[in-house]
GROMACS .gro file of C-alpha atoms in nm:
model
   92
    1UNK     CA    1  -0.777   0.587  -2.936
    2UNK     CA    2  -0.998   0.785  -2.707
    3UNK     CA    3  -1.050   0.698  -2.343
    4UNK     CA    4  -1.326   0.748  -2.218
    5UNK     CA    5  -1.381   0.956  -1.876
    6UNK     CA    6  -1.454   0.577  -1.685
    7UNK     CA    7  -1.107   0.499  -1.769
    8UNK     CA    8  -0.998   0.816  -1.673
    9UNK     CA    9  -1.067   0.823  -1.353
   10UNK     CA   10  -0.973   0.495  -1.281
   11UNK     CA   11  -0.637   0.605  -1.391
   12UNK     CA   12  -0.595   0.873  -1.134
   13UNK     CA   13  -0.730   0.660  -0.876
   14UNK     CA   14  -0.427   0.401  -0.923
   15UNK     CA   15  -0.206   0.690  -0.907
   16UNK     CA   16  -0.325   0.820  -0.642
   17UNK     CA   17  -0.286   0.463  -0.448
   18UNK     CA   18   0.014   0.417  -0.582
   19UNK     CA   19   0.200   0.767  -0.423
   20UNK     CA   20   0.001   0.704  -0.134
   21UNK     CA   21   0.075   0.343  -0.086
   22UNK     CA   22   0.495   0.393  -0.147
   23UNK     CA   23   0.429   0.673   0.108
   24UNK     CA   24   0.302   0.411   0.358
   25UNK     CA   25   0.528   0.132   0.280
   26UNK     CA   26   0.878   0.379   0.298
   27UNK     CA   27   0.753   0.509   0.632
   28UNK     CA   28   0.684   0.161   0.732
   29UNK     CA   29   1.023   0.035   0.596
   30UNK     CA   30   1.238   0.302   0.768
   31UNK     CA   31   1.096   0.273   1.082
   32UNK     CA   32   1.129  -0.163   1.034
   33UNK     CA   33   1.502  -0.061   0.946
   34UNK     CA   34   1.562   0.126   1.241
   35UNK     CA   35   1.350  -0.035   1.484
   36UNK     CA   36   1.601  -0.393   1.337
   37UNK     CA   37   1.946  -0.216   1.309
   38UNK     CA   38   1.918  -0.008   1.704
   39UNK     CA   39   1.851  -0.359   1.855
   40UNK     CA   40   1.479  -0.334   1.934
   41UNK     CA   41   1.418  -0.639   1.814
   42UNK     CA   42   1.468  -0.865   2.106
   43UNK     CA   43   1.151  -0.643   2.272
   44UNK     CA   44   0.870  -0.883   2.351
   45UNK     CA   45   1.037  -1.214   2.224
   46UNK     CA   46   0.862  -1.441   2.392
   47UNK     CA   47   0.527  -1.273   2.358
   48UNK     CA   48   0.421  -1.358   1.973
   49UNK     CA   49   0.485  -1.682   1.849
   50UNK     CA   50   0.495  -1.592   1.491
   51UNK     CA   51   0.740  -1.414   1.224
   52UNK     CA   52   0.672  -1.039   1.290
   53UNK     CA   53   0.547  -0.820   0.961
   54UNK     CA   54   0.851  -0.542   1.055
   55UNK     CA   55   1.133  -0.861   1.040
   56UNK     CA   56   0.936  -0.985   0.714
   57UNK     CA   57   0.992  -0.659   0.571
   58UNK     CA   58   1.326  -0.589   0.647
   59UNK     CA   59   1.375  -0.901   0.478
   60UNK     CA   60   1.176  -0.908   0.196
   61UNK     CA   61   1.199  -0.551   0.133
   62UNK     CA   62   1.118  -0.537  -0.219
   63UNK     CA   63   0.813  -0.819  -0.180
   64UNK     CA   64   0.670  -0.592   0.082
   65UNK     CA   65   0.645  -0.295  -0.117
   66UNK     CA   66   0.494  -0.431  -0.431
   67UNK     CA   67   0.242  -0.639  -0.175
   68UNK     CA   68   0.184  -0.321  -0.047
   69UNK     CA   69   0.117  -0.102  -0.372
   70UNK     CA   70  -0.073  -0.402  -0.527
   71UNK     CA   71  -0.303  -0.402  -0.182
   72UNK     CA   72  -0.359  -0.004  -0.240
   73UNK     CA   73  -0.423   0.014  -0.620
   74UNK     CA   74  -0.715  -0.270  -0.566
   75UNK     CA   75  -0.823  -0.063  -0.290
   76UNK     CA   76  -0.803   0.249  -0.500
   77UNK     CA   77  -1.013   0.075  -0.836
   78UNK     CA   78  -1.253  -0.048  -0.606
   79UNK     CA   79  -1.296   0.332  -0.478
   80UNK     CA   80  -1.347   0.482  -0.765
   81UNK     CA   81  -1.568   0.200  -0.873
   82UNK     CA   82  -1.803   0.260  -0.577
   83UNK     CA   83  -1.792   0.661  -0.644
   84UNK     CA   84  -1.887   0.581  -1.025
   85UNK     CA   85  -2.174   0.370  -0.890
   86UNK     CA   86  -2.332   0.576  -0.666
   87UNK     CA   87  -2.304   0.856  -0.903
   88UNK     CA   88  -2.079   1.057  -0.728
   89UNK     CA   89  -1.822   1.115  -1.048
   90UNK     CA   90  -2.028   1.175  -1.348
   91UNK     CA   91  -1.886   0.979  -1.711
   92UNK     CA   92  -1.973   0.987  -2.048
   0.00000   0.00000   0.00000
């Protein structure tokens, strides 16, 4: 079966997101992990009522990265969607 160039693209652009979104989420992760484990976590207690995303994440470590990969692969479809519409990548 032959893809076509449409599907193509839209390949590279979720692979794209997706090396670029585990970048963003291990960064993110390591510094939670850190920031958690060298007792920076009592900083500002009383200033936020709410759960804080870098104690979610140290938590639900596994949750945050597929959230997170899932959140950059829609964002990557929907640019490469735009750049087909406009014309900018050209598909036969």
């Amino acid at each position: 079966m032959k893809k076509s160039s449409k599907e193509i693209w839209y390949l590279w652009g979720s692979f794209w997101s997706v090396v670029i979104g585990l970048i963003v989420s291990k960064v993110y992760l390591t510094w939670a992990f850190l920031f958690y484990t060298e007792g920076y976590q009592f900083w500002g207690f009383n200033s936020w009522t709410n759960d804080r995303l870098w104690m979610w994440a140290t938590e639900n470590h596994q949750f945050f990265m597929v959230l997170t990969l899932t959140i950059f692969i829609s964002i990557g479809c929907l640019f490469v969607k735009f750049l087909i519409d406009n014309g900018v990548i050209k598909h036969s």
